[in-house]
Short mmCIF file of C-alpha atoms in Angstrom, two decimals:
data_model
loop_
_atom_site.label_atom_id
_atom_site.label_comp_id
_atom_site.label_asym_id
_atom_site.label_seq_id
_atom_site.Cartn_x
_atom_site.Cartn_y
_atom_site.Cartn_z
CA UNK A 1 -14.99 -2.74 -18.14
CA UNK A 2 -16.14 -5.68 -15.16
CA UNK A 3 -14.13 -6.47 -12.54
CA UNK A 4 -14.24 -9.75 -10.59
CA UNK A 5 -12.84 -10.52 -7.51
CA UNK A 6 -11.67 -14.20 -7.10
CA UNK A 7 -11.61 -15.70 -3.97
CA UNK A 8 -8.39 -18.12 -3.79
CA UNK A 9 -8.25 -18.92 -0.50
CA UNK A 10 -10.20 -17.87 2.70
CA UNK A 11 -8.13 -15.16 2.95
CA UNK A 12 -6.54 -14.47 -0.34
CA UNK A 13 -8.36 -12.84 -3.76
CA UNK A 14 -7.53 -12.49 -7.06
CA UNK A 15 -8.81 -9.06 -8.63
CA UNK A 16 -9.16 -9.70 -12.40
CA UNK A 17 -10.40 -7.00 -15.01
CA UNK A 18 -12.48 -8.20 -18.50
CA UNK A 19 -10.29 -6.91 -21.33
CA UNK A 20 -11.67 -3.40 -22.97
CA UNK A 21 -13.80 -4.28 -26.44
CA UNK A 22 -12.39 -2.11 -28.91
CA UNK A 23 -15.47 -0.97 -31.13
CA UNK A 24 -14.45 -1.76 -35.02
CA UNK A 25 -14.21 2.32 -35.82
CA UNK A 26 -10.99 2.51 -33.16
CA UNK A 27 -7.56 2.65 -33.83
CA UNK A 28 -5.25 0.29 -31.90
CA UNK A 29 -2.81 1.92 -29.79
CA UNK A 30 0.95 1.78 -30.39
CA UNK A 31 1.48 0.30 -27.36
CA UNK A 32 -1.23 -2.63 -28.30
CA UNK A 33 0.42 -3.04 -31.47
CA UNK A 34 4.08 -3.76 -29.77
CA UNK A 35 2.52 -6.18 -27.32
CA UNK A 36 0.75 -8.14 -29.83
CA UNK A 37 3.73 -8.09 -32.31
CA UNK A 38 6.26 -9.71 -29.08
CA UNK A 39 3.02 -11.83 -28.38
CA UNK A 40 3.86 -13.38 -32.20
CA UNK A 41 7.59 -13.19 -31.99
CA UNK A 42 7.34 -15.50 -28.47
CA UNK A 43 4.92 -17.75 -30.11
CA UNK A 44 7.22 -18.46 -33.01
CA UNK A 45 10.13 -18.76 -30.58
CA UNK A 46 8.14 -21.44 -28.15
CA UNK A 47 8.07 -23.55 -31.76
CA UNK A 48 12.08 -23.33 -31.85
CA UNK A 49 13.51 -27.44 -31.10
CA UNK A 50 16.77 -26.11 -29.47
CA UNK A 51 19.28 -23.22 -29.21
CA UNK A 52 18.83 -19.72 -27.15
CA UNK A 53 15.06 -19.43 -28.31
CA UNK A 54 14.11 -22.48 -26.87
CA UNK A 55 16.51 -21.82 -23.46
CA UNK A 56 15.20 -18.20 -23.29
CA UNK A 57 11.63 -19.15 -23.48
CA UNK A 58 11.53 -22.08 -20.71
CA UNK A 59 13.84 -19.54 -18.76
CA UNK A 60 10.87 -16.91 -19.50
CA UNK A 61 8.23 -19.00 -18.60
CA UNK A 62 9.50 -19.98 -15.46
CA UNK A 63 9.86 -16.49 -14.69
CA UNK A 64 6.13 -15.50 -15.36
CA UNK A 65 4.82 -18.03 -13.12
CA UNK A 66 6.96 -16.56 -10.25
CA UNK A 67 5.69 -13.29 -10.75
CA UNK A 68 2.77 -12.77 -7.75
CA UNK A 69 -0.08 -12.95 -8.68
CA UNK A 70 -1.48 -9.87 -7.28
CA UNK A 71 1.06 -8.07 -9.76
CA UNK A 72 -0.70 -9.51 -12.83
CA UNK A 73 -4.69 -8.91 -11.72
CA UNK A 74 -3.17 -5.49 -11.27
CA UNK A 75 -1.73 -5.47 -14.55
CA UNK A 76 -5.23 -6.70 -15.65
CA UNK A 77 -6.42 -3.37 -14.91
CA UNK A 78 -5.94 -1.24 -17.91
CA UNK A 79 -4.45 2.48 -17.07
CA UNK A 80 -7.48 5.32 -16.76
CA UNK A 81 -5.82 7.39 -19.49
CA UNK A 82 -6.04 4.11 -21.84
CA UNK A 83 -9.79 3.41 -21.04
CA UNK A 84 -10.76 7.21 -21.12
CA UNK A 85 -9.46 7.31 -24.55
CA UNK A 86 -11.59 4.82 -25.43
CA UNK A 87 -14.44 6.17 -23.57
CA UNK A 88 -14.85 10.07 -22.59
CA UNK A 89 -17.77 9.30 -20.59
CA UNK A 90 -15.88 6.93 -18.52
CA UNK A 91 -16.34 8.33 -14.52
CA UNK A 92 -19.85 9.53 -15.32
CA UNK A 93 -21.13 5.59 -14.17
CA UNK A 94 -20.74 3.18 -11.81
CA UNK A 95 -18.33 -0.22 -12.89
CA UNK A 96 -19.60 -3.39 -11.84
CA UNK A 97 -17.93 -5.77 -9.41
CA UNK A 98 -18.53 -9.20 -9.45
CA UNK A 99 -17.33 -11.15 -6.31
CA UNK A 100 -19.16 -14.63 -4.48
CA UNK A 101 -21.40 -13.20 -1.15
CA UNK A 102 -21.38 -16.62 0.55
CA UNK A 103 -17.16 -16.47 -0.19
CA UNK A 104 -16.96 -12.22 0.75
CA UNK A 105 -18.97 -10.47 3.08
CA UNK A 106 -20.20 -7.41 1.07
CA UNK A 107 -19.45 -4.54 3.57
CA UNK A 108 -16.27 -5.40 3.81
CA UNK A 109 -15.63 -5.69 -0.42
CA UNK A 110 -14.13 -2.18 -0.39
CA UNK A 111 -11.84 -2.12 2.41
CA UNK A 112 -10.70 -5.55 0.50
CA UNK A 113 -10.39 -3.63 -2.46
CA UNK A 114 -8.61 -0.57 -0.68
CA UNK A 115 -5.92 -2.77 0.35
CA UNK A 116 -5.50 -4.65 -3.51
CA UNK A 117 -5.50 -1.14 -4.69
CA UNK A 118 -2.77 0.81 -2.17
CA UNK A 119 -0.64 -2.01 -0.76
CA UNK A 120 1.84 -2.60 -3.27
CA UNK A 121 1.86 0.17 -5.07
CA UNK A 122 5.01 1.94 -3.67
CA UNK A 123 6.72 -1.32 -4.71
CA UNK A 124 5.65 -1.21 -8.19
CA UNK A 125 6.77 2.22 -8.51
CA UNK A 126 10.03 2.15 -6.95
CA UNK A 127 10.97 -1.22 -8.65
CA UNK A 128 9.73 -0.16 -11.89
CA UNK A 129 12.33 2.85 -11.46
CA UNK A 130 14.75 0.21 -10.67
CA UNK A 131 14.07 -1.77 -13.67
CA UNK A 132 14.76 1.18 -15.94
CA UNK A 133 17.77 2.63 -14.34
CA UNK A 134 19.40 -0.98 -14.00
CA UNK A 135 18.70 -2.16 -17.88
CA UNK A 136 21.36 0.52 -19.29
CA UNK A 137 24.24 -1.22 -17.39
CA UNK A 138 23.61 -4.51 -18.94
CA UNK A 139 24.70 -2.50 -22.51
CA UNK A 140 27.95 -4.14 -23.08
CA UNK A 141 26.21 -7.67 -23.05
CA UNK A 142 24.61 -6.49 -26.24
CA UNK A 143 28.14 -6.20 -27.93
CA UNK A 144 28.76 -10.04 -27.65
CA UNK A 145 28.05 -11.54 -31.15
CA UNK A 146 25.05 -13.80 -31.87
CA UNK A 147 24.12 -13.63 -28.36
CA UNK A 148 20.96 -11.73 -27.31
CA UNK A 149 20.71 -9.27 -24.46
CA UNK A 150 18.35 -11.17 -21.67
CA UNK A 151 19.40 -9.14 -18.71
CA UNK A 152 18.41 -5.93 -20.99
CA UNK A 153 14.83 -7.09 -22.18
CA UNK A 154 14.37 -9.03 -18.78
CA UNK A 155 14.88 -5.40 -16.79
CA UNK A 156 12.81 -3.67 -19.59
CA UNK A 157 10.19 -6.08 -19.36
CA UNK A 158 9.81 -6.29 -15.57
CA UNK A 159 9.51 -2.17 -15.69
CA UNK A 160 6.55 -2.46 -17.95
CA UNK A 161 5.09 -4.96 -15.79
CA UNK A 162 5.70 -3.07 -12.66
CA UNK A 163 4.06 0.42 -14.85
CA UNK A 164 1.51 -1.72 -15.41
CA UNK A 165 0.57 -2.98 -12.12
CA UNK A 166 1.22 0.31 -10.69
CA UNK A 167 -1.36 2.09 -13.11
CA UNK A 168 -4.23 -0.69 -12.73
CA UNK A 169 -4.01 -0.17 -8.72
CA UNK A 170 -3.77 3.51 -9.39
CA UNK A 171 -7.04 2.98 -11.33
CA UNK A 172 -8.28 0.90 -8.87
CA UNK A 173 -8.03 4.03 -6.02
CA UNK A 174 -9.71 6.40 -8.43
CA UNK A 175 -12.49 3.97 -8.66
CA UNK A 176 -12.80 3.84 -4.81
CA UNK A 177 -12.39 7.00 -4.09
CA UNK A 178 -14.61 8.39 -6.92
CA UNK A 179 -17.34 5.97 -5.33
CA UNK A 180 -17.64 4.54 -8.97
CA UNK A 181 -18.07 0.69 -7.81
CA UNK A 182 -21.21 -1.18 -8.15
CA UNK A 183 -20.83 -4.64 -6.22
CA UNK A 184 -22.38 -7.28 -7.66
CA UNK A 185 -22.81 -11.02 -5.63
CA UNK A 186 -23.18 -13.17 -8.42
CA UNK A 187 -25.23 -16.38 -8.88
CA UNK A 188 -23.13 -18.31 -10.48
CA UNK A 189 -19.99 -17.54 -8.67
CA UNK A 190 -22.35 -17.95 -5.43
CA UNK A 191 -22.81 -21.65 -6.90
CA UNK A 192 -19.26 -22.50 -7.41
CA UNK A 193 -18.27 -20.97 -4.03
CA UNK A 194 -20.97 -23.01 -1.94
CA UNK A 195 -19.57 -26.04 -2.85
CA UNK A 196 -15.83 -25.42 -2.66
CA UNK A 197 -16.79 -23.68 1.14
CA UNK A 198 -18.57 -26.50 1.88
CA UNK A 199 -15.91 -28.62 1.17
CA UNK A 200 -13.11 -26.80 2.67
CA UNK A 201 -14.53 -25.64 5.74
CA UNK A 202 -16.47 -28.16 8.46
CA UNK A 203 -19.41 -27.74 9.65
CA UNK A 204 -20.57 -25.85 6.33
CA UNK A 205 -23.35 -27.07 4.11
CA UNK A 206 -23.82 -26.29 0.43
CA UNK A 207 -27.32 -24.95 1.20
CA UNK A 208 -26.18 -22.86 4.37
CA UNK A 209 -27.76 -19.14 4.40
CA UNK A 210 -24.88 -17.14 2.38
CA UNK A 211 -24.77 -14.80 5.39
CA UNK A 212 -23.81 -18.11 7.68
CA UNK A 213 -21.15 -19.18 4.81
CA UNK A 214 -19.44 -16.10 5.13
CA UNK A 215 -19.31 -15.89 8.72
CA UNK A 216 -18.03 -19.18 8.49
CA UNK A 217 -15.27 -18.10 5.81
CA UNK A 218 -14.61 -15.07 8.25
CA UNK A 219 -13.99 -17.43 11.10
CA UNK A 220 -11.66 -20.00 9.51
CA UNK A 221 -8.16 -20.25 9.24
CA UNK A 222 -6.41 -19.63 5.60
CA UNK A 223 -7.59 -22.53 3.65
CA UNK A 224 -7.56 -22.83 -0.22
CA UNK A 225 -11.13 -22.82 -1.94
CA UNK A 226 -10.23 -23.06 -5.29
CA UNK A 227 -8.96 -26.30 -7.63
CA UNK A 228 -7.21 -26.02 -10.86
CA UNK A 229 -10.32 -27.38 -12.96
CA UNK A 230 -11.76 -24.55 -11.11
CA UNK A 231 -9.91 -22.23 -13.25
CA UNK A 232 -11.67 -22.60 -16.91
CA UNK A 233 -15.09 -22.91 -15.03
CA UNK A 234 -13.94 -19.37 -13.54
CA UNK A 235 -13.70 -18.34 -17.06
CA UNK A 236 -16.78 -19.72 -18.31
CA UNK A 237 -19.21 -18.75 -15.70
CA UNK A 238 -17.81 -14.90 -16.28
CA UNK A 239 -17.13 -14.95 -20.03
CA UNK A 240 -13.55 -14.12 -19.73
CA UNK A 241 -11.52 -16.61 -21.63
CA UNK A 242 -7.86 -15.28 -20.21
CA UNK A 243 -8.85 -15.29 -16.46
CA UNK A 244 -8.38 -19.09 -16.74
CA UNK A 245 -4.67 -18.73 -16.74
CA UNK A 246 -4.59 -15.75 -14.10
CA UNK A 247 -6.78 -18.30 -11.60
CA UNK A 248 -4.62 -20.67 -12.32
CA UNK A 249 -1.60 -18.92 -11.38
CA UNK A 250 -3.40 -17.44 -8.47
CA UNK A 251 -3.96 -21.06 -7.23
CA UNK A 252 -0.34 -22.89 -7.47
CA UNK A 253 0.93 -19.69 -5.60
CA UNK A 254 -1.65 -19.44 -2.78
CA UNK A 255 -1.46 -22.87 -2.61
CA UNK A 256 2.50 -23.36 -2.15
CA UNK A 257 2.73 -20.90 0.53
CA UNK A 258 -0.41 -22.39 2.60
CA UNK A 259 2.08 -25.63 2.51
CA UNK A 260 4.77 -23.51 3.44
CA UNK A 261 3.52 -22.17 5.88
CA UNK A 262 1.87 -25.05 7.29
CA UNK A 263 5.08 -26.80 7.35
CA UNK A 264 6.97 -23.96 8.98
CA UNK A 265 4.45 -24.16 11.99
CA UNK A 266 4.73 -27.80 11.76
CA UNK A 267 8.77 -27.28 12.45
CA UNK A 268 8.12 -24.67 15.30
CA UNK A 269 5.81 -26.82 17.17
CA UNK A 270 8.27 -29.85 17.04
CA UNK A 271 10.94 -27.32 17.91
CA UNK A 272 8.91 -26.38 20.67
CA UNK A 273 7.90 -30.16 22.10
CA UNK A 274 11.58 -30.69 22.00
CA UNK A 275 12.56 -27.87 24.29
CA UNK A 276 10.18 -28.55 26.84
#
């Protein structure tokens, strides 16, 4: 397993684990069998011209890009059990970390990590539990003829996503704390990164000392570093094909609040002018 850490903003990362190779002598897992087989029933129903396949699918999609996207790198993050399984000599050596060094100052990759790792973990648990106590009570829906129960599989579905999240950060911690992380400042995410620095920051050159980039990145306000054609080069330069639509996520979201945001204190300081 390689994890990369994605810069989206100035302030803002994506943490993104490479999917586990499965050699050719092992089994897949029940649980990789069930996803794969509502993988191919969604596919088919994304096909369907109109009727509650169609609705329920542009109502699901919607609904995945809401999702945060610190909840799906998490999810990224397959559960220690799963990869020990796969591995009994995983936590014997070090996992590598790729992450820019002119984007994230080095020393301070692990308290990053620390905080992608702990800070939302209590909410995956308790809303997993939530999830799973609250899709029994949708029941009766299930009794209406011809029409399917989407408050039942939505509930089920956001528990497994919320299990999931809350096992990758869980993960995560036991990589941290086991001191199992080998941090890695890549050259080709170094390349991408001194341009999109240079561009979003002033006063920043693309062939500024990485040490000056970062203090520069360390010293700005939140800005967005990342474009969407930024996304599939992501996935190129790091061989990791489904990262492309995690950046991309990662991106629209980071980027809407910075406008938020920006618009909010644009509203206070008018607010402000007007009182005085």
């Amino acid at each position: 397993m390689r994890l990369f850490v994605i810069p989206i903003s100035t302030r803002q990362a994506l943490i993104y684990a490479r999917p586990l190779r499965r050699g050719p002598s092992q089994k897949t897992s029940i649980h990789d069998r069930v996803i794969q087989k509502a993988a191919e029933t969604w596919a088919k129903w994304e096909e369907a011209d109109k009727g509650w396949k169609k609705y329920l699918v542009s109502w699901g999609n919607r609904v995945q890009q809401r999702i945060p996207y610190q909840e799906w790198g998490l999810k990224s993050i397959p559960s220690l059990a799963a990869v020990q399984r796969l591995d009994e000599s995983y936590g014997t050596k070090k996992v590598d970390v790729l992450f820019p060094g002119n984007a994230i100052r080095p020393e301070k990759l692990q308290k990053m990590l620390q905080a992608i790792a702990t800070e939302r973990q209590d909410l995956h648990r308790r809303r997993m539990w939530l999830s799973l106590l609250g899709a029994p009570l949708t029941a009766p829906i299930g009794l209406i003829p011809l029409v399917p129960n989407v408050p039942f599989f939505y509930l089920v579905y956001r528990a497994w996503s919320h299990g999931r999240a809350f096992n990758g950060s869980k993960h995560l911690e036991f990589l941290l704390e086991k001191d199992l992380l080998n941090p890695i400042s890549y050259p080709g995410l170094e390349a991408l990164y001194a341009k999109r620095v240079s561009y979003a920051l002033e006063n920043t050159g693309v062939d500024k000392p990485m040490s000056e980039m970062v203090e520069d990145v360390e010293k700005s306000d939140d800005r967005l570093l990342l474009r969407m054609t930024d996304a599939k080069k992501l996935a190129s330069i790091l061989e990791a094909p489904d990262l492309a639509l995690e950046a991309e996520r990662a991106i629209i979201q980071v980027e809407e609040k910075l406008k938020a945001e920006a618009k909010k204190d644009g509203e206070d300081g008018h607010s402000e002018k007007k009182d005085t």
